[in-house]
Coordinates of N, CA and C in Angstrom, one line a residue:
M1 N -70.0 111.6 -84.2 CA -68.9 110.7 -84.6 C -69.2 109.3 -84.0
R2 N -69.0 108.3 -84.9 CA -69.3 106.9 -84.4 C -68.2 106.5 -83.4
E3 N -68.7 106.0 -82.3 CA -67.8 105.5 -81.2 C -67.4 104.1 -81.4
R4 N -66.1 103.8 -81.2 CA -65.6 102.5 -81.1 C -64.7 102.4 -79.9
I5 N -65.4 101.9 -78.8 CA -64.8 102.0 -77.5 C -64.4 100.5 -77.0
L6 N -63.3 100.4 -76.4 CA -62.8 99.2 -75.8 C -62.6 99.5 -74.3
V7 N -63.2 98.8 -73.4 CA -62.9 98.9 -72.0 C -62.3 97.6 -71.5
L8 N -61.2 97.8 -70.7 CA -60.6 96.6 -70.2 C -60.5 96.8 -68.7
G9 N -60.4 95.6 -68.0 CA -60.3 95.7 -66.6 C -60.6 94.3 -66.0
G10 N -60.3 94.2 -64.7 CA -60.5 92.9 -64.0 C -62.0 92.6 -63.7
P11 N -62.3 91.5 -63.1 CA -63.6 91.2 -62.7 C -64.2 92.2 -61.7
G12 N -65.4 92.6 -61.9 CA -66.0 93.6 -61.0 C -65.5 95.0 -61.1
S13 N -64.9 95.3 -62.3 CA -64.3 96.7 -62.4 C -65.4 97.7 -63.1
G14 N -66.5 97.1 -63.5 CA -67.6 98.0 -64.0 C -67.7 98.0 -65.5
K15 N -67.2 97.0 -66.2 CA -67.3 96.9 -67.6 C -68.7 96.8 -68.1
T16 N -69.4 95.8 -67.5 CA -70.8 95.6 -67.9 C -71.7 96.8 -67.4
Y17 N -71.4 97.3 -66.3 CA -72.2 98.4 -65.7 C -72.1 99.6 -66.6
G18 N -70.9 99.7 -67.3 CA -70.7 100.9 -68.2 C -71.7 100.9 -69.3
W19 N -71.9 99.8 -70.0 CA -72.8 99.8 -71.2 C -74.3 99.9 -70.7
L20 N -74.5 99.4 -69.5 CA -75.9 99.5 -68.9 C -76.2 101.0 -68.7
K21 N -75.2 101.8 -68.2 CA -75.5 103.2 -68.0 C -75.7 103.9 -69.3
L22 N -75.0 103.4 -70.3 CA -75.2 104.0 -71.7 C -76.6 103.8 -72.1
A23 N -77.0 102.5 -72.0 CA -78.4 102.2 -72.4 C -79.4 103.0 -71.6
S24 N -79.1 103.2 -70.4 CA -80.1 104.0 -69.5 C -80.1 105.4 -70.0
H25 N -79.0 106.0 -70.5 CA -78.9 107.4 -70.9 C -79.5 107.5 -72.3
F26 N -79.1 106.6 -73.2 CA -79.6 106.7 -74.6 C -80.8 105.8 -74.9
R27 N -81.9 106.2 -74.3 CA -83.1 105.3 -74.4 C -83.7 105.3 -75.7
Q28 N -83.4 106.2 -76.6 CA -83.9 106.2 -78.0 C -83.1 105.3 -78.9
S29 N -82.0 104.8 -78.4 CA -81.1 103.9 -79.2 C -81.3 102.5 -78.7
E30 N -81.2 101.6 -79.7 CA -81.3 100.1 -79.4 C -79.9 99.6 -79.0
F31 N -79.8 98.7 -78.0 CA -78.5 98.1 -77.6 C -78.6 96.6 -77.9
Y32 N -77.7 96.2 -78.8 CA -77.6 94.8 -79.1 C -76.4 94.2 -78.5
V33 N -76.6 93.3 -77.6 CA -75.5 92.8 -76.7 C -75.1 91.4 -77.0
V34 N -73.9 91.1 -77.5 CA -73.4 89.8 -77.6 C -72.8 89.4 -76.2
D35 N -73.5 88.6 -75.5 CA -73.2 88.4 -74.1 C -72.6 87.0 -73.8
S36 N -71.2 87.0 -73.8 CA -70.5 85.8 -73.5 C -70.4 85.5 -72.0
E37 N -70.7 86.5 -71.2 CA -70.7 86.3 -69.7 C -72.0 85.6 -69.2
I38 N -73.0 85.6 -70.1 CA -74.3 85.0 -69.8 C -74.8 85.6 -68.5
G39 N -74.6 86.9 -68.4 CA -75.0 87.7 -67.2 C -75.8 88.9 -67.5
G40 N -76.0 89.2 -68.8 CA -76.7 90.4 -69.1 C -78.1 90.5 -68.6
E41 N -78.8 89.4 -68.6 CA -80.2 89.4 -68.1 C -80.2 89.6 -66.6
R42 N -79.2 89.1 -65.9 CA -79.1 89.3 -64.5 C -78.8 90.7 -64.2
S43 N -77.9 91.3 -64.9 CA -77.5 92.7 -64.7 C -78.6 93.6 -65.0
L44 N -79.5 93.3 -65.9 CA -80.6 94.1 -66.3 C -81.6 94.3 -65.2
Q45 N -81.6 93.3 -64.3 CA -82.5 93.4 -63.2 C -82.3 94.7 -62.3
E46 N -81.1 95.3 -62.4 CA -80.9 96.6 -61.8 C -81.5 97.7 -62.5
F47 N -81.9 97.5 -63.8 CA -82.5 98.5 -64.6 C -83.8 98.0 -65.2
P48 N -84.8 97.8 -64.4 CA -86.0 97.1 -64.8 C -86.8 97.9 -65.8
D49 N -86.6 99.2 -66.0 CA -87.3 100.0 -66.9 C -86.7 100.1 -68.3
L50 N -85.6 99.4 -68.5 CA -84.9 99.5 -69.8 C -85.6 98.6 -70.8
K51 N -86.0 99.1 -71.9 CA -86.7 98.4 -72.9 C -85.9 98.3 -74.2
N52 N -84.8 98.9 -74.2 CA -84.0 99.1 -75.4 C -82.8 98.2 -75.5
V53 N -82.7 97.1 -74.6 CA -81.6 96.2 -74.6 C -82.0 94.8 -75.1
H54 N -81.2 94.3 -76.0 CA -81.5 93.0 -76.6 C -80.3 92.1 -76.4
I55 N -80.5 91.1 -75.6 CA -79.4 90.2 -75.2 C -79.3 89.0 -76.1
Y56 N -78.1 88.7 -76.6 CA -77.8 87.5 -77.4 C -76.8 86.6 -76.6
P57 N -77.3 85.7 -75.8 CA -76.3 84.8 -75.0 C -75.5 84.0 -76.0
V58 N -74.2 83.9 -75.8 CA -73.3 83.1 -76.6 C -72.3 82.4 -75.7
A59 N -71.9 81.2 -76.2 CA -70.9 80.4 -75.6 C -70.0 79.8 -76.6
E60 N -70.6 79.1 -77.6 CA -69.8 78.4 -78.6 C -69.8 79.3 -79.9
W61 N -68.8 79.0 -80.8 CA -68.6 79.9 -81.9 C -69.8 80.0 -82.9
P62 N -70.5 79.0 -83.2 CA -71.7 79.2 -84.1 C -72.7 80.2 -83.5
E63 N -72.8 80.3 -82.2 CA -73.7 81.2 -81.5 C -73.2 82.6 -81.7
Y64 N -71.8 82.8 -81.7 CA -71.3 84.2 -81.9 C -71.6 84.6 -83.4
R65 N -71.4 83.7 -84.3 CA -71.7 84.1 -85.7 C -73.1 84.4 -86.0
K66 N -74.0 83.6 -85.4 CA -75.4 83.8 -85.5 C -75.9 85.1 -84.9
A67 N -75.3 85.4 -83.8 CA -75.7 86.7 -83.1 C -75.1 87.9 -84.0
Q68 N -73.9 87.8 -84.5 CA -73.3 88.8 -85.3 C -74.2 89.1 -86.5
K69 N -74.6 88.0 -87.2 CA -75.4 88.2 -88.4 C -76.7 88.8 -88.2
E70 N -77.4 88.4 -87.1 CA -78.7 89.0 -86.7 C -78.6 90.4 -86.4
I71 N -77.5 90.8 -85.6 CA -77.3 92.2 -85.2 C -77.0 93.0 -86.4
A72 N -76.2 92.5 -87.3 CA -75.8 93.3 -88.5 C -77.1 93.7 -89.3
D73 N -78.1 92.9 -89.3 CA -79.3 93.2 -90.0 C -80.2 94.2 -89.3
K74 N -80.0 94.4 -88.0 CA -80.9 95.2 -87.2 C -80.2 96.6 -86.8
A75 N -79.0 96.6 -86.5 CA -78.3 97.8 -85.9 C -78.3 98.9 -86.9
R76 N -78.7 100.1 -86.5 CA -78.7 101.3 -87.3 C -77.9 102.4 -86.7
E77 N -77.7 103.4 -87.4 CA -77.0 104.6 -86.9 C -77.6 105.1 -85.6
N78 N -76.8 105.4 -84.6 CA -77.2 105.8 -83.3 C -77.5 104.7 -82.4
D79 N -77.6 103.4 -82.9 CA -77.8 102.3 -82.0 C -76.4 101.9 -81.5
W80 N -76.4 100.9 -80.6 CA -75.1 100.5 -80.0 C -75.0 99.0 -80.1
I81 N -73.8 98.5 -80.5 CA -73.5 97.1 -80.4 C -72.5 96.9 -79.3
V82 N -72.8 95.9 -78.4 CA -71.9 95.6 -77.3 C -71.4 94.2 -77.4
V83 N -70.1 94.0 -77.2 CA -69.5 92.7 -77.1 C -68.9 92.5 -75.8
D84 N -69.5 91.7 -75.0 CA -69.2 91.5 -73.5 C -69.1 90.0 -73.2
M85 N -67.9 89.4 -73.3 CA -66.5 90.0 -73.4 C -65.9 89.5 -74.8
V86 N -65.2 90.4 -75.4 CA -64.6 90.1 -76.7 C -63.5 89.1 -76.7
D87 N -62.7 89.0 -75.6 CA -61.6 88.1 -75.5 C -62.2 86.6 -75.5
K88 N -63.4 86.4 -75.0 CA -64.0 85.1 -75.0 C -64.3 84.6 -76.4
A89 N -64.6 85.6 -77.3 CA -64.8 85.2 -78.7 C -63.6 84.6 -79.3
W90 N -62.4 85.1 -79.0 CA -61.2 84.6 -79.5 C -60.9 83.2 -78.9
S91 N -61.3 82.9 -77.7 CA -61.2 81.6 -77.2 C -62.2 80.6 -77.8
A92 N -63.4 81.1 -78.1 CA -64.4 80.3 -78.7 C -64.1 79.8 -80.1
V93 N -63.5 80.7 -80.9 CA -63.1 80.3 -82.2 C -62.0 79.3 -82.3
Q94 N -61.1 79.4 -81.3 CA -60.0 78.4 -81.2 C -60.6 77.0 -80.8
R95 N -61.5 77.0 -79.9 CA -62.2 75.7 -79.5 C -62.9 75.1 -80.7
Y96 N -63.6 76.0 -81.4 CA -64.3 75.5 -82.6 C -63.4 74.9 -83.7
Y97 N -62.3 75.6 -83.9 CA -61.4 75.1 -84.9 C -60.8 73.7 -84.6
V98 N -60.3 73.6 -83.3 CA -59.8 72.4 -82.9 C -60.8 71.2 -82.9
G99 N -62.0 71.6 -82.5 CA -63.1 70.6 -82.6 C -63.4 70.1 -84.0
E100 N -63.4 71.1 -85.0 CA -63.8 70.8 -86.3 C -62.7 70.0 -87.1
I101 N -61.4 70.4 -86.8 CA -60.3 69.8 -87.5 C -59.8 68.5 -86.9
F102 N -59.7 68.5 -85.5 CA -59.1 67.4 -84.8 C -60.1 66.6 -84.1
D103 N -61.4 67.0 -84.1 CA -62.4 66.2 -83.5 C -62.2 66.0 -82.0
Q104 N -61.7 67.0 -81.3 CA -61.4 66.9 -79.9 C -61.7 68.2 -79.2
E105 N -62.0 68.1 -77.9 CA -62.1 69.3 -77.1 C -60.7 70.0 -77.1
M106 N -60.6 71.3 -77.0 CA -59.3 72.0 -77.1 C -58.4 71.6 -75.9
G107 N -58.9 71.5 -74.7 CA -58.1 71.1 -73.6 C -57.5 69.7 -73.8
E108 N -58.3 68.8 -74.3 CA -57.8 67.4 -74.5 C -56.8 67.4 -75.6
Y109 N -57.0 68.2 -76.6 CA -56.1 68.2 -77.7 C -54.7 68.7 -77.3
F110 N -54.7 69.8 -76.6 CA -53.4 70.4 -76.2 C -52.7 69.5 -75.1
L111 N -53.5 68.8 -74.3 CA -52.9 67.9 -73.3 C -52.3 66.7 -74.1
E112 N -52.9 66.2 -75.1 CA -52.4 65.1 -75.8 C -51.1 65.5 -76.6
A113 N -51.1 66.8 -77.1 CA -49.9 67.3 -77.8 C -48.8 67.4 -76.8
R114 N -49.1 67.9 -75.6 CA -48.1 68.1 -74.6 C -47.5 66.8 -74.1
R115 N -48.3 65.7 -74.1 CA -47.8 64.4 -73.7 C -46.8 63.9 -74.7
K116 N -47.0 64.2 -76.0 CA -46.2 63.7 -77.1 C -44.8 64.3 -77.0
V117 N -44.7 65.6 -76.6 CA -43.4 66.3 -76.5 C -42.8 66.2 -75.2
K118 N -43.5 65.6 -74.2 CA -43.0 65.4 -72.9 C -42.6 66.7 -72.3
K119 N -41.3 66.8 -72.0 CA -40.8 68.0 -71.3 C -40.3 69.1 -72.2
D120 N -40.3 68.8 -73.5 CA -39.8 69.8 -74.5 C -40.9 70.8 -74.8
A121 N -41.0 71.8 -74.0 CA -42.2 72.7 -74.2 C -42.1 73.5 -75.5
K122 N -40.9 73.8 -76.0 CA -40.7 74.5 -77.2 C -41.4 73.8 -78.4
S123 N -41.3 72.5 -78.5 CA -41.8 71.8 -79.6 C -43.3 71.7 -79.6
L124 N -43.9 72.2 -78.5 CA -45.4 72.2 -78.5 C -45.9 73.2 -79.5
F125 N -45.1 74.2 -79.8 CA -45.6 75.3 -80.6 C -44.8 75.4 -82.0
A126 N -43.8 74.5 -82.1 CA -43.0 74.6 -83.4 C -42.5 73.2 -83.7
G127 N -42.2 73.0 -85.0 CA -41.7 71.7 -85.5 C -42.7 70.7 -85.8
R128 N -42.3 69.5 -85.9 CA -43.1 68.4 -86.3 C -44.3 68.1 -85.4
D129 N -44.1 68.3 -84.1 CA -45.1 68.0 -83.1 C -45.9 69.2 -82.6
A130 N -45.8 70.3 -83.4 CA -46.5 71.5 -82.9 C -48.0 71.3 -82.8
A131 N -48.5 71.8 -81.7 CA -50.0 71.6 -81.4 C -50.8 72.3 -82.5
L132 N -50.5 73.6 -82.8 CA -51.1 74.3 -83.9 C -49.9 74.9 -84.8
K133 N -49.8 74.5 -86.0 CA -48.7 75.0 -86.9 C -49.1 76.3 -87.4
G134 N -48.3 77.3 -87.2 CA -48.6 78.7 -87.5 C -48.8 78.9 -89.0
W135 N -48.1 78.2 -89.9 CA -48.2 78.4 -91.3 C -49.5 77.7 -91.9
L136 N -50.1 76.9 -91.1 CA -51.3 76.1 -91.6 C -52.6 76.5 -90.8
D137 N -52.5 76.5 -89.5 CA -53.7 76.6 -88.7 C -54.1 78.0 -88.3
W138 N -53.1 78.8 -87.8 CA -53.4 80.1 -87.3 C -54.0 81.1 -88.3
P139 N -53.6 81.1 -89.6 CA -54.3 81.9 -90.6 C -55.8 81.6 -90.7
V140 N -56.1 80.4 -90.6 CA -57.5 80.0 -90.7 C -58.3 80.4 -89.5
V141 N -57.7 80.2 -88.3 CA -58.3 80.6 -87.0 C -58.6 82.1 -87.0
N142 N -57.5 82.9 -87.4 CA -57.7 84.3 -87.5 C -58.7 84.8 -88.5
R143 N -58.8 84.1 -89.6 CA -59.8 84.5 -90.6 C -61.2 84.3 -90.1
L144 N -61.4 83.1 -89.4 CA -62.7 82.9 -88.8 C -63.1 83.9 -87.8
Y145 N -62.1 84.3 -87.0 CA -62.4 85.4 -86.0 C -62.7 86.7 -86.7
E146 N -62.0 87.0 -87.8 CA -62.2 88.3 -88.5 C -63.6 88.4 -89.1
D147 N -64.1 87.2 -89.6 CA -65.4 87.2 -90.1 C -66.5 87.6 -89.1
F148 N -66.2 87.4 -87.8 CA -67.1 87.9 -86.8 C -66.8 89.3 -86.4
I149 N -65.6 89.7 -86.2 CA -65.3 91.0 -85.5 C -65.2 92.1 -86.6
F150 N -64.8 91.9 -87.8 CA -64.6 93.0 -88.7 C -66.0 93.6 -89.1
P151 N -67.1 92.9 -89.3 CA -68.3 93.6 -89.6 C -68.8 94.5 -88.5
L152 N -68.5 94.1 -87.2 CA -68.9 94.9 -86.1 C -68.0 96.2 -86.0
V153 N -66.7 96.0 -86.2 CA -65.8 97.1 -85.9 C -65.8 98.1 -87.1
Y154 N -65.8 97.6 -88.3 CA -65.6 98.4 -89.5 C -66.8 98.7 -90.4
R155 N -67.8 97.8 -90.4 CA -68.9 98.0 -91.3 C -70.2 98.5 -90.8
S156 N -70.4 98.2 -89.5 CA -71.7 98.6 -88.9 C -71.8 100.1 -88.7
P157 N -72.9 100.8 -89.0 CA -73.1 102.2 -88.7 C -73.3 102.5 -87.2
A158 N -73.6 101.5 -86.4 CA -73.9 101.6 -85.0 C -72.6 101.9 -84.2
H159 N -72.7 102.5 -83.1 CA -71.6 102.6 -82.1 C -71.2 101.3 -81.6
L160 N -70.0 101.2 -81.1 CA -69.5 99.9 -80.7 C -68.9 100.0 -79.3
Y161 N -69.2 99.1 -78.4 CA -68.7 99.1 -77.0 C -68.2 97.7 -76.8
M162 N -66.9 97.5 -76.7 CA -66.4 96.1 -76.4 C -65.7 96.1 -75.1
A163 N -65.9 95.0 -74.4 CA -65.3 94.8 -73.1 C -64.4 93.6 -73.1
T164 N -63.3 93.7 -72.4 CA -62.4 92.6 -72.4 C -61.6 92.5 -71.1
A165 N -61.1 91.4 -70.8 CA -60.2 91.2 -69.6 C -58.9 91.9 -69.9
A166 N -58.2 92.2 -68.8 CA -56.8 92.8 -68.9 C -55.8 91.7 -68.6
Q167 N -54.7 91.8 -69.3 CA -53.6 90.9 -69.0 C -52.3 91.7 -69.0
A168 N -51.3 91.1 -68.3 CA -50.0 91.9 -68.1 C -49.3 92.1 -69.4
V169 N -48.7 93.2 -69.6 CA -47.9 93.5 -70.8 C -46.6 92.7 -70.6
S170 N -46.1 92.1 -71.7 CA -44.9 91.3 -71.6 C -43.9 91.7 -72.7
D171 N -42.7 91.2 -72.6 CA -41.7 91.5 -73.6 C -42.0 90.8 -75.0
E172 N -43.0 89.9 -75.0 CA -43.3 89.2 -76.2 C -44.4 90.0 -77.0
D173 N -44.9 91.0 -76.4 CA -45.9 91.9 -77.1 C -45.2 92.8 -78.2
E174 N -45.9 93.2 -79.2 CA -45.3 94.0 -80.2 C -44.9 95.4 -79.6
K175 N -43.9 96.0 -80.3 CA -43.4 97.2 -79.7 C -44.4 98.3 -79.5
E176 N -45.3 98.5 -80.5 CA -46.3 99.5 -80.3 C -47.3 99.2 -79.2
V177 N -47.6 98.0 -78.9 CA -48.4 97.6 -77.8 C -47.7 97.9 -76.5
R178 N -46.4 97.6 -76.4 CA -45.6 97.9 -75.2 C -45.5 99.4 -75.0
E179 N -45.4 100.2 -76.0 CA -45.3 101.6 -75.9 C -46.6 102.2 -75.4
V180 N -47.7 101.8 -75.9 CA -49.0 102.3 -75.5 C -49.5 101.8 -74.1
Y181 N -49.3 100.5 -73.9 CA -49.9 99.9 -72.7 C -48.9 99.7 -71.6
G182 N -47.6 99.8 -72.0 CA -46.6 99.5 -71.0 C -46.7 100.4 -69.7
P183 N -46.9 101.7 -69.8 CA -47.0 102.5 -68.6 C -48.1 102.1 -67.6
Y184 N -49.1 101.4 -68.1 CA -50.2 100.9 -67.3 C -50.0 99.5 -66.8
G185 N -49.1 98.8 -67.5 CA -48.8 97.4 -67.1 C -49.8 96.4 -67.5
L186 N -50.9 96.8 -68.2 CA -51.9 96.0 -68.6 C -52.3 96.2 -70.1
R187 N -52.7 95.2 -70.8 CA -53.1 95.3 -72.2 C -54.4 94.5 -72.3
P188 N -55.2 94.8 -73.4 CA -56.4 94.0 -73.7 C -56.1 92.5 -73.9
A189 N -56.8 91.6 -73.3 CA -56.7 90.2 -73.5 C -57.5 89.9 -74.8
G190 N -57.1 88.8 -75.5 CA -57.8 88.4 -76.7 C -56.9 88.4 -77.9
Q191 N -57.5 88.4 -79.1 CA -56.7 88.3 -80.3 C -55.7 89.5 -80.4
K192 N -54.5 89.3 -81.0 CA -53.5 90.3 -80.9 C -53.8 91.6 -81.6
S193 N -54.7 91.6 -82.6 CA -55.0 92.8 -83.3 C -56.0 93.7 -82.5
L194 N -56.6 93.2 -81.5 CA -57.7 93.9 -80.8 C -57.2 95.3 -80.3
P195 N -56.0 95.4 -79.7 CA -55.6 96.8 -79.3 C -55.6 97.9 -80.3
Y196 N -55.6 97.5 -81.6 CA -55.5 98.4 -82.7 C -56.9 98.8 -83.3
Q197 N -57.9 98.1 -82.9 CA -59.2 98.2 -83.6 C -60.1 99.3 -83.0
P198 N -60.1 99.6 -81.7 CA -61.0 100.7 -81.2 C -60.3 102.1 -81.4
D199 N -61.2 103.1 -81.4 CA -60.7 104.5 -81.4 C -60.3 104.9 -80.0
T200 N -61.0 104.3 -79.0 CA -60.9 104.7 -77.6 C -60.7 103.5 -76.8
V201 N -59.6 103.5 -75.9 CA -59.4 102.4 -75.0 C -59.4 103.0 -73.6
L202 N -60.2 102.4 -72.7 CA -60.4 102.9 -71.4 C -60.1 101.7 -70.4
L203 N -59.4 102.1 -69.4 CA -59.0 101.1 -68.3 C -59.9 101.4 -67.1
L204 N -60.7 100.4 -66.7 CA -61.5 100.5 -65.5 C -60.9 99.7 -64.4
T205 N -60.8 100.3 -63.2 CA -60.3 99.6 -62.0 C -61.2 99.8 -60.8
H206 N -61.1 98.8 -59.9 CA -61.9 98.9 -58.7 C -61.0 98.8 -57.5
A207 N -61.0 99.8 -56.7 CA -60.3 99.8 -55.4 C -61.3 99.8 -54.2
R208 N -60.7 99.8 -53.0 CA -61.6 99.8 -51.9 C -62.5 101.0 -51.7
D209 N -61.9 102.1 -52.3 CA -62.7 103.4 -52.1 C -63.6 103.7 -53.3
G210 N -63.7 102.8 -54.3 CA -64.5 103.0 -55.4 C -64.0 102.6 -56.7
Y211 N -64.6 103.0 -57.8 CA -64.3 102.6 -59.2 C -63.6 103.8 -59.9
Y212 N -62.7 103.5 -60.8 CA -61.9 104.5 -61.5 C -61.8 104.3 -63.0
I213 N -61.7 105.3 -63.7 CA -61.6 105.2 -65.2 C -60.4 106.0 -65.7
T214 N -59.6 105.4 -66.6 CA -58.4 106.0 -67.1 C -58.4 105.8 -68.6
T215 N -58.1 106.9 -69.4 CA -58.0 106.8 -70.8 C -56.6 106.4 -71.2
I216 N -56.5 105.3 -71.9 CA -55.2 104.8 -72.4 C -55.0 105.3 -73.8
K217 N -56.0 105.4 -74.6 CA -55.9 105.8 -76.0 C -57.2 106.5 -76.5
D218 N -57.0 107.6 -77.2 CA -58.2 108.2 -77.9 C -57.8 108.9 -79.1
R219 N -58.2 108.4 -80.3 CA -57.8 108.9 -81.6 C -58.6 110.2 -81.9
G220 N -59.6 110.6 -81.1 CA -60.3 111.8 -81.4 C -59.7 113.0 -80.8
G221 N -58.6 112.9 -80.1 CA -57.9 114.1 -79.6 C -58.7 114.7 -78.4
R222 N -59.5 113.8 -77.7 CA -60.3 114.3 -76.6 C -59.5 114.3 -75.3
K223 N -60.0 114.9 -74.3 CA -59.3 115.0 -73.0 C -59.2 113.6 -72.4
Y224 N -58.0 113.3 -71.9 CA -57.7 112.0 -71.3 C -58.2 112.1 -69.8
L225 N -58.8 111.0 -69.4 CA -59.2 110.8 -68.0 C -58.0 110.1 -67.3
E226 N -57.6 110.7 -66.2 CA -56.4 110.1 -65.4 C -56.9 109.6 -64.1
K227 N -57.3 108.3 -64.0 CA -57.8 107.7 -62.8 C -58.8 108.6 -62.1
V228 N -59.9 108.9 -62.9 CA -61.0 109.7 -62.4 C -62.0 108.8 -61.7
R229 N -62.5 109.2 -60.5 CA -63.5 108.4 -59.8 C -64.7 108.3 -60.7
L230 N -65.2 107.0 -60.9 CA -66.3 106.8 -61.8 C -67.6 106.7 -61.1
H231 N -68.5 107.5 -61.5 CA -69.9 107.5 -60.9 C -70.9 107.0 -61.9
N232 N -70.8 107.6 -63.1 CA -71.7 107.3 -64.2 C -71.0 107.4 -65.5
F233 N -70.8 106.2 -66.1 CA -69.9 106.2 -67.4 C -70.5 107.0 -68.4
A234 N -71.8 107.0 -68.7 CA -72.4 107.7 -69.8 C -72.3 109.2 -69.6
L235 N -72.5 109.7 -68.4 CA -72.4 111.2 -68.2 C -70.9 111.6 -68.2
Q236 N -70.0 110.9 -67.5 CA -68.7 111.3 -67.3 C -67.9 111.2 -68.7
Y237 N -68.0 110.1 -69.3 CA -67.3 110.0 -70.6 C -68.1 110.8 -71.7
G238 N -69.4 110.9 -71.5 CA -70.1 111.7 -72.5 C -69.7 113.2 -72.6
K239 N -69.3 113.7 -71.5 CA -68.8 115.1 -71.4 C -67.5 115.2 -72.2
V240 N -66.6 114.2 -72.0 CA -65.3 114.2 -72.7 C -65.5 114.0 -74.2
A241 N -66.4 113.0 -74.5 CA -66.6 112.7 -75.9 C -67.5 113.7 -76.7
G242 N -68.1 114.6 -76.0 CA -69.0 115.6 -76.7 C -70.4 115.2 -76.9
W243 N -70.8 114.1 -76.2 CA -72.2 113.7 -76.4 C -73.1 114.7 -75.7
L244 N -72.6 115.3 -74.6 CA -73.5 116.1 -73.7 C -73.1 117.6 -73.8

């Protein structure tokens, strides 16, 4: 069964190490890594014998699109596509849109918009002085993002491993998101549809006594991991997923 895995967690929780252990275990598979952390090559130094990992460093939106198109042409069944970190792709497409339409850096643009509305924070997002008008701008931003993420999630025959930061669940989140992620207090950061796209969502945490893995969602009906001490992602999750 094709895997579509999303792992979320804070810095140093083991998200990158997880796909590296997968690459170490599945040496006959090619791993194509969209690396927004610009740390894949450094992390690979811990696995000097790995020859099946291909890193695509990305920062700006055109680099994301270029990497996605190249990977789409190469990835085959039993290969793995890794997006590390997928929430940064959402930030990159917003920067790109603001730059293309308003010819400004995103930070400068929002600062200027905020100055216009002074202390009226609500009008920053609605009305005549809205920074980005929902009916005009956000559908385009979302479509640009979907052009990148949809081929990876829904069209590629390869397995998918996405990593993202975790953010606090809030009352502004959709009801289904609150119901699924509320008990954990954390949800995936990034575009709002991201929590619905993977088949499996795993929470990685790091405490003083080690690393832990918890299953938040699994559509395959497989056994849930409840804060299990994490030693080797490929072996431990592989037993649950039926790889081993």
